[in-house]
Coordinates of C-alpha atoms in Angstrom, one line a residue:
Chain A
M1 CA -0.1 -0.1 0.0
S2 CA 1.4 3.4 -1.0
E3 CA 0.2 7.0 -0.8
L4 CA 0.5 9.6 -3.4
C5 CA 0.6 13.3 -2.5
T6 CA 1.0 16.5 -4.4
E7 CA 2.6 19.2 -2.4
S8 CA 1.4 22.7 -3.6
V9 CA 2.2 21.6 -7.2
T10 CA 2.1 24.6 -9.6
V11 CA 2.6 24.3 -13.3
L12 CA 3.1 27.7 -15.2
A13 CA 2.9 27.8 -19.1
G14 CA 3.2 31.1 -20.8
G15 CA 2.7 33.1 -17.6
R16 CA -0.5 31.5 -16.9
A17 CA -1.0 28.9 -14.1
L18 CA -2.4 25.6 -15.5
V19 CA -2.3 24.2 -12.0
D20 CA -2.1 26.6 -9.1
A21 CA -0.8 25.4 -5.8
V22 CA -2.6 22.1 -5.6
S23 CA -2.1 19.9 -2.6
L24 CA -3.9 16.6 -2.4
R25 CA -3.3 13.2 -0.9
A26 CA -4.6 9.6 -1.9
G27 CA -4.0 7.5 1.2
P28 CA -3.1 3.8 1.0
G29 CA -5.7 2.0 -0.9
E30 CA -7.8 5.1 -1.6
V31 CA -9.5 5.8 -4.8
L32 CA -9.5 9.4 -5.3
G33 CA -11.5 11.0 -8.2
L34 CA -10.5 14.3 -9.9
V35 CA -13.4 16.1 -11.5
G36 CA -13.8 19.6 -13.0
P37 CA -14.8 21.1 -16.3
N38 CA -12.6 21.1 -19.5
G39 CA -9.3 23.1 -18.9
A40 CA -9.5 22.7 -15.0
G41 CA -6.1 21.3 -15.0
K42 CA -6.9 17.6 -14.2
S43 CA -4.7 16.2 -16.9
T44 CA -2.0 18.6 -16.3
L45 CA -2.0 17.7 -12.6
L46 CA -1.8 13.9 -13.4
R47 CA 1.0 14.6 -15.9
T48 CA 3.2 15.8 -13.0
C49 CA 2.4 12.7 -11.1
Y50 CA 3.4 10.2 -13.8
R51 CA 6.6 12.2 -14.7
A52 CA 5.6 13.5 -18.0
L53 CA 5.7 17.2 -17.0
R54 CA 7.9 18.6 -14.3
P55 CA 6.1 20.9 -11.9
T56 CA 7.1 24.7 -12.0
S57 CA 7.2 24.4 -8.2
G58 CA 5.9 22.0 -5.6
R59 CA 6.5 18.3 -5.2
V60 CA 4.9 15.1 -6.1
L61 CA 5.6 12.4 -3.3
L62 CA 5.2 8.7 -3.7
D63 CA 5.3 7.3 -0.1
G64 CA 7.1 10.5 0.9
E65 CA 9.8 10.4 -1.9
D66 CA 9.8 13.0 -4.7
V67 CA 9.0 11.2 -7.8
W68 CA 11.1 13.5 -9.8
R69 CA 14.1 12.4 -8.0
M70 CA 13.5 8.7 -8.2
P71 CA 15.3 6.4 -10.6
G72 CA 13.0 5.8 -13.5
R73 CA 12.6 2.0 -13.2
R74 CA 12.0 2.2 -9.4
F75 CA 9.4 4.8 -10.0
A76 CA 7.7 2.9 -12.7
R77 CA 7.6 -0.2 -10.5
G78 CA 5.6 1.8 -7.9
L79 CA 3.3 3.9 -10.0
A80 CA 1.5 3.0 -13.4
A81 CA -0.4 5.4 -15.7
V82 CA -3.1 5.0 -18.0
L83 CA -3.0 7.8 -20.5
Q84 CA -5.2 9.0 -23.3
E85 CA -2.0 8.8 -25.7
T86 CA -2.0 5.7 -27.7
P87 CA 1.0 3.9 -29.4
A88 CA 1.9 5.0 -32.8
D89 CA 0.8 3.0 -36.0
F90 CA 3.7 0.5 -35.9
Q91 CA 2.9 -3.1 -36.2
L92 CA 2.8 -3.8 -32.5
T93 CA 0.7 -6.7 -31.3
V94 CA -1.4 -6.4 -28.1
R95 CA 1.0 -8.6 -26.2
D96 CA 3.8 -6.4 -27.2
V97 CA 2.0 -3.3 -25.8
V98 CA 1.2 -5.0 -22.5
L99 CA 4.6 -6.4 -22.3
M100 CA 5.9 -2.7 -22.4
G101 CA 4.6 -2.7 -18.8
R102 CA 7.2 -5.0 -17.8
A103 CA 10.1 -2.8 -19.0
P104 CA 10.7 -1.5 -15.4
Y105 CA 11.6 -5.1 -14.4
Q106 CA 13.6 -6.1 -17.3
R107 CA 17.2 -5.9 -18.1
A108 CA 19.0 -5.1 -21.3
F109 CA 19.8 -8.3 -23.4
H110 CA 17.6 -10.4 -21.2
G111 CA 14.4 -11.9 -22.7
E112 CA 11.0 -12.1 -20.9
G113 CA 11.1 -14.3 -17.8
R114 CA 8.5 -16.3 -16.2
E115 CA 7.2 -13.6 -14.1
D116 CA 7.0 -11.3 -17.0
R117 CA 4.9 -13.7 -18.9
Q118 CA 2.7 -14.5 -16.0
A119 CA 2.1 -10.7 -15.3
V120 CA 1.2 -10.2 -18.9
G121 CA -1.1 -13.1 -19.0
T122 CA -2.9 -12.1 -15.9
A123 CA -3.3 -8.6 -17.1
L124 CA -4.7 -9.7 -20.4
E125 CA -7.2 -11.9 -18.7
A126 CA -8.2 -9.4 -16.2
L127 CA -9.2 -6.9 -18.8
G128 CA -10.8 -9.7 -21.1
V129 CA -8.3 -9.1 -23.9
A130 CA -6.5 -12.4 -23.8
E131 CA -8.1 -13.5 -27.1
L132 CA -6.8 -10.4 -28.7
A133 CA -3.1 -11.1 -27.6
E134 CA -1.7 -11.8 -31.1
R135 CA -3.8 -9.1 -32.8
R136 CA -2.2 -5.8 -34.1
F137 CA -3.0 -3.0 -31.7
D138 CA -3.5 -0.2 -34.2
R139 CA -6.4 -2.2 -35.6
L140 CA -8.4 -2.6 -32.4
S141 CA -11.4 -0.4 -31.7
G142 CA -11.2 2.4 -29.3
G143 CA -12.6 0.6 -26.4
E144 CA -10.3 -2.5 -27.0
K145 CA -7.3 0.0 -27.0
Q146 CA -8.3 1.4 -23.8
R147 CA -8.6 -1.9 -22.1
V148 CA -5.2 -3.0 -23.5
L149 CA -3.7 0.3 -22.0
I150 CA -5.3 -0.6 -18.7
A151 CA -3.8 -4.2 -18.9
R152 CA -0.3 -2.6 -19.6
A153 CA -0.6 -0.6 -16.4
L154 CA -1.6 -3.7 -14.5
A155 CA 1.4 -5.7 -15.8
Q156 CA 3.5 -3.0 -14.1
Q157 CA 2.2 -4.5 -10.9
P158 CA 2.1 -0.9 -9.3
S159 CA 0.9 0.0 -5.8
V160 CA -0.4 3.4 -7.4
M161 CA -2.3 3.9 -10.3
V162 CA -2.9 7.3 -12.1
L163 CA -5.7 7.2 -14.7
D164 CA -6.7 10.0 -17.0
E165 CA -10.2 9.5 -18.2
P166 CA -10.0 5.7 -18.4
T167 CA -13.7 5.4 -19.3
N168 CA -13.2 7.3 -22.5
H169 CA -14.1 5.3 -25.5
L170 CA -15.6 2.5 -23.3
D171 CA -19.2 1.2 -23.5
L172 CA -21.2 1.1 -20.3
R173 CA -20.3 -2.4 -19.5
H174 CA -16.7 -1.8 -19.9
Q175 CA -16.8 1.5 -18.1
L176 CA -18.1 -0.3 -15.0
D177 CA -15.6 -3.2 -15.5
A178 CA -12.6 -1.0 -15.7
L179 CA -13.5 0.9 -12.6
L180 CA -14.6 -2.0 -10.6
L181 CA -11.2 -3.7 -11.5
V182 CA -9.4 -0.8 -10.1
R183 CA -11.4 -1.0 -6.9
K184 CA -10.9 -4.7 -6.7
L185 CA -7.2 -4.5 -7.2
G186 CA -7.0 -2.5 -3.8
V187 CA -4.4 -0.2 -5.2
T188 CA -4.1 3.5 -4.4
A189 CA -5.6 5.3 -7.5
V190 CA -6.1 8.7 -8.7
I191 CA -8.7 9.0 -11.5
A192 CA -9.7 11.9 -13.6
L193 CA -13.3 11.4 -14.6
H194 CA -16.0 13.4 -16.4
D195 CA -18.9 11.3 -15.4
L196 CA -19.9 12.5 -12.0
N197 CA -22.0 9.6 -11.3
L198 CA -19.2 7.1 -11.9
A199 CA -17.0 9.4 -9.7
A200 CA -19.6 9.2 -6.9
A201 CA -20.0 5.5 -7.2
F202 CA -16.4 4.4 -7.4
C203 CA -14.3 7.0 -5.5
D204 CA -13.6 7.3 -1.8
R205 CA -13.2 10.9 -2.1
V206 CA -13.5 13.5 -4.9
C207 CA -11.5 16.6 -5.7
V208 CA -13.0 19.2 -7.6
L209 CA -10.6 21.5 -9.9
R210 CA -11.5 24.6 -11.5
G211 CA -9.1 27.0 -13.3
G212 CA -6.2 25.1 -12.0
R213 CA -7.2 25.5 -8.4
L214 CA -8.6 22.9 -5.9
L215 CA -12.1 24.0 -5.1
A216 CA -13.3 21.3 -2.8
A217 CA -12.3 17.9 -1.6
G218 CA -14.2 15.1 0.4
T219 CA -16.6 12.3 0.0
P220 CA -18.9 12.4 -2.9
E221 CA -22.0 13.1 -0.9
A222 CA -20.1 16.1 0.8
V223 CA -18.7 17.6 -2.3
L224 CA -20.9 17.0 -5.4
T225 CA -23.9 19.2 -4.1
P226 CA -26.1 20.9 -6.6
R227 CA -24.7 24.2 -5.5
L228 CA -21.2 23.3 -6.2
I229 CA -22.2 21.7 -9.6
A230 CA -24.0 24.8 -10.5
D231 CA -21.0 26.8 -9.5
V232 CA -18.4 24.8 -11.2
Y233 CA -20.2 23.6 -14.4
G234 CA -22.8 26.3 -14.7
V235 CA -25.7 23.8 -14.9
A236 CA -28.6 23.0 -12.7
A237 CA -28.6 19.5 -11.2
E238 CA -30.3 17.4 -8.6
A239 CA -28.3 15.2 -6.2
T240 CA -30.3 12.3 -4.6
R241 CA -29.4 9.0 -3.0
H242 CA -30.4 6.3 -5.5
P243 CA -33.0 4.0 -3.9
R244 CA -31.4 0.8 -5.3
T245 CA -27.7 1.4 -5.0
G246 CA -27.6 3.8 -2.1
K247 CA -25.1 5.7 -4.1
L248 CA -25.2 9.4 -4.9
N249 CA -27.2 9.9 -8.1
I250 CA -26.7 13.1 -10.1
V251 CA -29.2 14.3 -12.6
V252 CA -28.5 17.3 -14.8
L253 CA -31.5 19.4 -15.4
P254 CA -31.8 20.8 -19.0
Chain B
M1 CA 8.1 -17.8 -32.4
T2 CA 8.5 -20.5 -34.9
R3 CA 7.5 -18.1 -37.8
Y4 CA 10.1 -15.7 -36.4
W5 CA 12.9 -18.3 -36.5
S6 CA 12.0 -19.5 -39.9
V7 CA 12.2 -16.0 -41.1
V8 CA 15.7 -15.6 -39.5
A9 CA 16.7 -19.0 -40.9
G10 CA 15.5 -18.1 -44.5
L11 CA 17.4 -14.7 -44.3
L12 CA 20.5 -16.5 -43.3
V13 CA 20.3 -18.8 -46.3
L14 CA 19.7 -15.9 -48.4
L15 CA 22.5 -14.0 -47.1
F16 CA 24.8 -17.0 -47.7
A17 CA 23.6 -17.4 -51.4
V18 CA 23.8 -13.8 -52.1
A19 CA 27.2 -13.3 -50.7
T20 CA 28.4 -16.3 -52.6
F21 CA 27.1 -15.0 -55.9
G22 CA 28.4 -11.5 -55.0
V23 CA 31.8 -12.8 -54.9
A24 CA 31.3 -15.3 -57.9
L25 CA 29.9 -12.9 -60.4
G26 CA 31.5 -10.0 -62.2
S27 CA 33.7 -9.2 -65.2
V28 CA 35.3 -12.5 -64.7
A29 CA 33.1 -15.2 -63.2
V30 CA 34.3 -17.7 -60.9
P31 CA 32.1 -20.8 -60.3
P32 CA 30.4 -20.5 -56.8
G33 CA 32.0 -23.9 -55.7
Q34 CA 35.3 -22.6 -56.6
V35 CA 34.7 -19.5 -54.5
W36 CA 34.3 -21.5 -51.4
R37 CA 37.2 -23.7 -52.2
I38 CA 39.5 -20.5 -52.6
L39 CA 38.2 -19.3 -49.3
L40 CA 38.7 -22.5 -47.5
H41 CA 42.2 -22.8 -49.0
R42 CA 42.9 -19.5 -47.5
L43 CA 41.7 -20.5 -44.1
A44 CA 43.1 -24.1 -44.0
P45 CA 45.6 -24.8 -47.1
P46 CA 46.0 -28.4 -46.3
L47 CA 42.2 -29.2 -46.7
V48 CA 41.9 -27.8 -50.2
G49 CA 44.5 -28.0 -52.9
A50 CA 44.9 -25.0 -55.1
D51 CA 43.9 -25.9 -58.7
W52 CA 43.1 -22.5 -59.9
P53 CA 45.1 -19.6 -61.4
Q54 CA 46.5 -17.1 -58.8
V55 CA 44.6 -14.2 -60.3
R56 CA 41.4 -15.9 -59.3
D57 CA 42.5 -15.8 -55.7
T58 CA 43.3 -12.1 -56.0
I59 CA 39.8 -11.5 -57.5
V60 CA 38.0 -13.4 -55.0
V61 CA 39.9 -12.5 -51.7
G62 CA 41.5 -9.2 -52.6
V63 CA 38.7 -7.4 -54.5
R64 CA 35.2 -9.0 -54.4
L65 CA 35.1 -10.3 -50.9
P66 CA 35.8 -7.1 -49.1
R67 CA 33.4 -5.3 -51.3
V68 CA 30.6 -7.9 -50.5
L69 CA 31.5 -7.6 -46.8
L70 CA 31.3 -3.8 -47.0
G71 CA 28.0 -4.1 -48.8
G72 CA 26.7 -6.4 -46.1
T73 CA 27.9 -4.2 -43.2
V74 CA 26.5 -0.9 -44.7
G75 CA 23.3 -2.5 -45.6
A76 CA 22.8 -3.8 -42.2
G77 CA 24.0 -0.6 -40.6
L78 CA 21.7 1.6 -42.7
S79 CA 18.7 -0.7 -41.8
V80 CA 19.2 -0.8 -38.1
C81 CA 19.9 2.9 -37.9
G82 CA 16.6 3.5 -40.0
M83 CA 14.7 1.4 -37.6
A84 CA 16.0 3.1 -34.4
L85 CA 15.4 6.6 -35.9
Q86 CA 11.8 5.6 -36.9
A87 CA 11.2 4.7 -33.3
L88 CA 13.1 7.8 -32.1
V89 CA 10.8 10.1 -34.0
R90 CA 7.8 7.9 -33.9
N91 CA 7.4 8.2 -37.5
P92 CA 7.8 5.4 -40.1
L93 CA 9.1 7.8 -42.6
A94 CA 12.4 8.7 -41.0
D95 CA 15.7 7.4 -42.4
P96 CA 19.3 8.1 -41.7
A97 CA 19.3 10.9 -44.3
L98 CA 16.9 12.8 -42.2
L99 CA 19.5 13.8 -39.6
G100 CA 21.3 15.9 -42.2
V101 CA 24.4 13.7 -41.7
S102 CA 24.4 12.4 -45.2
S103 CA 24.3 15.7 -46.6
G104 CA 27.0 17.0 -44.3
A105 CA 29.2 14.0 -45.5
S106 CA 28.4 14.9 -49.1
V107 CA 29.7 18.5 -48.7
G108 CA 32.9 17.1 -47.1
A109 CA 33.4 14.6 -49.9
V110 CA 32.5 17.0 -52.6
L111 CA 35.2 19.6 -51.2
V112 CA 37.9 16.9 -51.5
V113 CA 36.9 15.8 -54.9
V114 CA 36.2 19.1 -56.5
C115 CA 38.6 21.4 -54.7
G116 CA 41.4 18.9 -54.4
V117 CA 41.7 19.2 -50.7
T118 CA 44.1 16.3 -49.6
L119 CA 44.8 16.7 -46.0
F120 CA 44.7 13.1 -45.1
G121 CA 46.4 11.5 -48.1
Q122 CA 44.5 8.5 -49.4
Y123 CA 41.8 8.7 -46.8
S124 CA 41.1 12.4 -47.7
L125 CA 37.6 11.5 -49.0
S126 CA 36.6 9.3 -46.2
A127 CA 38.0 11.7 -43.6
A128 CA 36.3 14.7 -45.2
A129 CA 32.9 13.0 -45.4
F130 CA 33.0 11.9 -41.8
L131 CA 34.0 15.3 -40.7
G132 CA 31.3 16.9 -42.8
G133 CA 28.9 14.5 -41.4
L134 CA 30.1 15.3 -37.8
V135 CA 29.6 19.1 -38.3
A136 CA 26.0 18.5 -39.6
L137 CA 25.3 16.4 -36.6
L138 CA 26.5 19.1 -34.3
V139 CA 24.4 21.7 -36.0
V140 CA 21.2 19.6 -36.0
Y141 CA 21.7 18.5 -32.4
A142 CA 22.3 22.2 -31.3
L143 CA 19.1 23.4 -33.2
A144 CA 17.1 20.5 -31.9
R145 CA 18.1 21.3 -28.3
S146 CA 18.0 25.0 -28.4
G147 CA 15.2 26.3 -26.2
G148 CA 15.2 23.5 -23.7
R149 CA 14.6 19.9 -24.4
M150 CA 14.6 18.0 -27.8
T151 CA 11.3 17.4 -29.2
T152 CA 10.5 15.0 -32.1
V153 CA 9.1 17.9 -34.2
R154 CA 12.2 20.2 -33.7
L155 CA 14.5 17.3 -34.5
I156 CA 12.8 16.4 -37.7
L157 CA 12.6 20.2 -38.7
A158 CA 16.3 20.9 -37.8
G159 CA 17.5 17.8 -39.6
V160 CA 15.4 18.4 -42.8
A161 CA 16.4 22.0 -42.9
T162 CA 20.1 21.3 -42.4
A163 CA 20.1 18.6 -44.9
Q164 CA 18.4 20.7 -47.6
V165 CA 20.9 23.5 -47.1
L166 CA 23.9 21.1 -47.2
S167 CA 22.8 19.4 -50.2
A168 CA 22.3 22.7 -51.9
V169 CA 25.9 23.6 -50.8
A170 CA 27.2 20.3 -52.3
S171 CA 25.2 20.7 -55.5
L172 CA 26.5 24.3 -55.8
L173 CA 30.1 23.2 -55.4
I174 CA 29.7 20.7 -58.0
V175 CA 28.0 22.9 -60.6
T176 CA 30.5 25.9 -60.2
S177 CA 33.5 23.6 -60.1
G178 CA 34.2 24.2 -63.8
Q179 CA 35.9 20.8 -63.9
P180 CA 33.6 18.4 -65.5
Q181 CA 35.5 15.2 -64.7
Q182 CA 35.7 16.0 -61.0
A183 CA 32.0 17.1 -61.0
Q184 CA 31.2 13.8 -62.4
A185 CA 33.2 11.9 -59.9
A186 CA 31.7 14.0 -57.1
L187 CA 28.2 13.2 -58.3
Q188 CA 29.0 9.5 -58.5
W189 CA 30.1 9.4 -55.0
M190 CA 27.0 11.2 -53.8
L191 CA 24.8 8.6 -55.4
G192 CA 26.6 6.0 -53.5
G193 CA 28.9 3.1 -54.5
L194 CA 30.9 0.3 -52.8
G195 CA 33.7 0.0 -55.5
G196 CA 37.3 0.4 -54.7
T197 CA 37.0 -1.1 -51.3
G198 CA 40.0 -3.0 -49.8
W199 CA 40.3 -4.8 -46.5
D200 CA 41.8 -1.7 -44.9
G201 CA 38.7 0.3 -45.6
L202 CA 36.5 -2.4 -44.1
W203 CA 37.4 -2.8 -40.4
L204 CA 36.2 0.6 -39.2
P205 CA 32.7 0.5 -40.7
A206 CA 32.5 -3.2 -39.7
V207 CA 33.4 -2.6 -36.0
A208 CA 31.1 0.5 -35.9
V209 CA 28.1 -1.2 -37.3
L210 CA 28.6 -4.4 -35.1
A211 CA 29.0 -2.3 -32.0
G212 CA 26.2 -0.1 -33.0
T213 CA 23.9 -2.9 -33.6
V214 CA 24.7 -4.5 -30.4
V215 CA 24.0 -1.2 -28.4
L216 CA 20.7 -0.8 -30.2
L217 CA 19.8 -4.4 -29.3
G218 CA 20.6 -3.7 -25.8
T219 CA 18.2 -0.7 -25.8
A220 CA 15.6 -2.6 -27.6
R221 CA 13.1 -2.3 -24.7
Q222 CA 13.5 1.5 -24.6
L223 CA 13.0 1.8 -28.3
N224 CA 9.8 -0.2 -27.8
L225 CA 8.8 2.2 -25.1
L226 CA 9.2 5.2 -27.4
L227 CA 6.7 3.7 -29.7
A228 CA 4.2 4.0 -26.8
G229 CA 4.5 7.7 -27.0
E230 CA 6.5 10.4 -25.3
E231 CA 4.5 10.5 -22.1
A232 CA 3.8 6.9 -21.8
A233 CA 7.5 6.1 -22.1
A234 CA 8.3 8.7 -19.4
A235 CA 5.6 7.1 -17.2
L236 CA 7.3 3.8 -17.7
G237 CA 10.4 5.0 -16.3
L238 CA 12.4 6.2 -19.4
D239 CA 14.3 9.4 -19.4
V240 CA 13.0 10.3 -22.9
G241 CA 15.0 13.4 -23.5
R242 CA 18.5 11.8 -22.6
F243 CA 17.7 8.5 -24.4
R244 CA 16.6 10.4 -27.6
G245 CA 20.0 12.5 -27.4
L246 CA 22.1 9.4 -27.0
L247 CA 20.3 7.4 -29.7
F248 CA 20.5 10.4 -32.1
V249 CA 24.2 10.8 -31.6
L250 CA 24.8 7.1 -32.0
C251 CA 22.9 6.9 -35.2
A252 CA 24.5 9.9 -36.6
L253 CA 27.9 8.7 -36.0
L254 CA 27.1 5.3 -37.4
T255 CA 25.7 6.9 -40.5
G256 CA 28.7 9.2 -40.7
V257 CA 31.1 6.2 -40.7
M258 CA 29.1 4.5 -43.3
V259 CA 28.5 7.4 -45.6
A260 CA 32.2 8.1 -45.5
V261 CA 33.1 4.7 -47.1
S262 CA 30.0 4.3 -49.3
G263 CA 28.5 7.5 -50.2
A264 CA 24.9 8.4 -49.4
I265 CA 23.1 5.2 -50.3
G266 CA 19.4 6.0 -50.1
F267 CA 16.3 3.8 -49.5
V268 CA 17.8 1.0 -47.5
G269 CA 17.3 2.7 -44.2
L270 CA 13.8 3.8 -45.1
M271 CA 12.6 0.4 -46.6
M272 CA 14.2 -2.3 -44.8
P273 CA 12.7 -1.5 -41.4
H274 CA 9.2 -1.5 -43.0
I275 CA 9.5 -4.9 -44.6
T276 CA 10.9 -6.1 -41.3
R277 CA 8.0 -5.0 -39.5
L278 CA 5.6 -6.6 -42.0
L279 CA 7.6 -10.0 -41.5
V280 CA 8.1 -10.0 -37.7
G281 CA 6.2 -7.0 -36.2
A282 CA 7.7 -4.0 -34.5
N283 CA 9.0 -5.4 -31.2
H284 CA 12.7 -4.2 -31.6
R285 CA 14.0 -7.4 -29.7
R286 CA 12.9 -9.3 -32.6
A287 CA 12.9 -6.8 -35.4
L288 CA 16.4 -5.4 -35.1
P289 CA 18.3 -8.6 -36.0
V290 CA 15.9 -9.2 -38.9
A291 CA 16.5 -5.7 -40.2
A292 CA 20.2 -6.0 -40.0
L293 CA 20.0 -9.3 -42.0
L294 CA 17.6 -8.0 -44.5
G295 CA 19.6 -4.7 -45.1
A296 CA 22.8 -6.8 -45.6
V297 CA 21.2 -9.2 -48.1
F298 CA 19.5 -6.3 -49.9
L299 CA 22.6 -4.1 -50.5
I300 CA 24.8 -7.0 -51.4
A301 CA 22.2 -8.0 -54.0
A302 CA 21.8 -4.4 -55.2
D303 CA 25.6 -4.0 -55.6
L304 CA 25.8 -7.2 -57.5
L305 CA 23.2 -5.8 -60.0
A306 CA 24.9 -2.5 -60.0
R307 CA 28.1 -3.8 -61.3
T308 CA 26.9 -6.6 -63.6
V309 CA 23.8 -5.0 -65.4
I310 CA 25.8 -2.9 -67.8
R311 CA 29.2 -4.4 -67.5
P312 CA 31.9 -3.2 -67.6
E313 CA 30.3 0.1 -66.6
E314 CA 28.9 0.5 -63.1
I315 CA 25.8 2.1 -61.9
P316 CA 26.0 3.8 -58.6
V317 CA 24.4 1.4 -56.1
G318 CA 22.1 4.2 -54.7
I319 CA 20.3 4.3 -58.1
V320 CA 19.8 0.5 -58.1
T321 CA 18.4 0.5 -54.3
A322 CA 15.9 3.1 -55.3
L323 CA 14.9 1.7 -58.8
V324 CA 14.6 -1.9 -57.6
G325 CA 13.5 -1.2 -54.0
G326 CA 10.8 1.4 -54.6
P327 CA 8.4 -0.6 -56.8
A328 CA 9.1 -3.8 -54.8
F329 CA 8.3 -1.8 -51.6
L330 CA 5.0 -0.5 -53.1
W331 CA 4.0 -3.9 -54.2
L332 CA 4.6 -5.2 -50.7
M333 CA 2.7 -2.3 -49.2
Y334 CA -0.4 -2.8 -51.3
R335 CA -0.3 -6.6 -51.1
R336 CA 0.1 -6.7 -47.3
G337 CA -2.2 -3.7 -46.5
L338 CA 0.4 -1.8 -44.7
A339 CA -0.4 1.7 -43.3

């Protein structure tokens, strides 16, 4: 179990703060949702966590250690990212793509070991893409690609997962499956989500970003109030408890 | 896996055959069997008695063998360089000429041929070509790194622009030389050729290509990560900027060494990686050895054509690689549904 913290992370670009002194913490085993309108800085904040973008100031801590000072391989064994970026149109098979997740464990001139093959096999099974293993990645549908990329993160056997809109391109069944899987893994997770109901159903806590600032953080019930939704998104909404699931149910009123 | 090994085995057989014919055929044909007897005799004289005129031994061992070996070396080198660069810029259209190194080398070589600079004696041409390539490399690298980290787009733009400028300089030198013969010789060099190679011109490119290929194989996993995209590669623990820089310098140096001895042979570095991926996929651990074999086979065969089709004249091998390779590539592309 690991924890991931951002410590007043700020990202400046062209004199504008894309992320403005955001501090948040995902405790061991906690699933933290990141919501907010387009351009709120969700993706930018996540990028500083998976080492694609160095924060202008502030630190990102994985179990108390600055991720930007960790050796790359050790970092990638602890944290895995599911991004919106997909592999280029080279003839990679699904297995090749998932195998990339084992790179932090492998050494130059050494082939795949038993553990690597096992981790890849397990990941392929978990996402239901085992039968696609020898297919070409660039010929898959958007949803299949997304599941393969989640499988790649799984093959990394991380203790923290960072997911940027993992339900994009997924149909309803696979949206639920993907998020259920993350919950079932029991890893610490930070997930950027557009769908507030999914956020409410699967996240222990929700952080709301707007204009690069952290606006609110807390349990879905405490945070995702009609007032805040009206304030952040500029839409009227109703938040009730769903009679069957007992979860927060948000209905946007046209 | 079995398919992979049958591809490798097939290429090894092909390499053996094409190398044998490369040594056997030419203005004086030597029977293929005799080629191997001559070579065996050289290696272990008691095993095979010499029953051929001495001149054949000279042709086989002194002239044609080093040329075939150089062809194999350069073909393999261009091919693995092309494959690495395509991963580096994440674009299947990249090839070694993209870095501007070939054009820089051309300027160096043309200066020697046209202006008669002979600073390094008989190695003047190769040395000048290598130095020219090195200067181009430094320029492109500096341009690509200016303003912080090296991005793919900046690297491509810097490379393409530098290559264009240097090609223009080389052409200008040729056109304004006022010496038709030298101009002709310079043009010949720019189109690439493996002629006039001796054993002493072989060891440097051979060592460089071998070492470079081993290094690239050692970084096969990182090359794969680059295909995943810049951010994904970073998330998987790769220091993308540093790895790119190292890879760029390695490929540029390798290209410089090869261009210095063989001229700017086009098309091999672009095409062989594609065919390789069609055969065995893009995973570099499997693809790089196949690319090397394929490049070697192809360039030895192209050189054989170049010096036998209109004997005793020689066509610059770069023309053959493009003339034969282009249509073959297009045919493959449409048949296998690439893209």
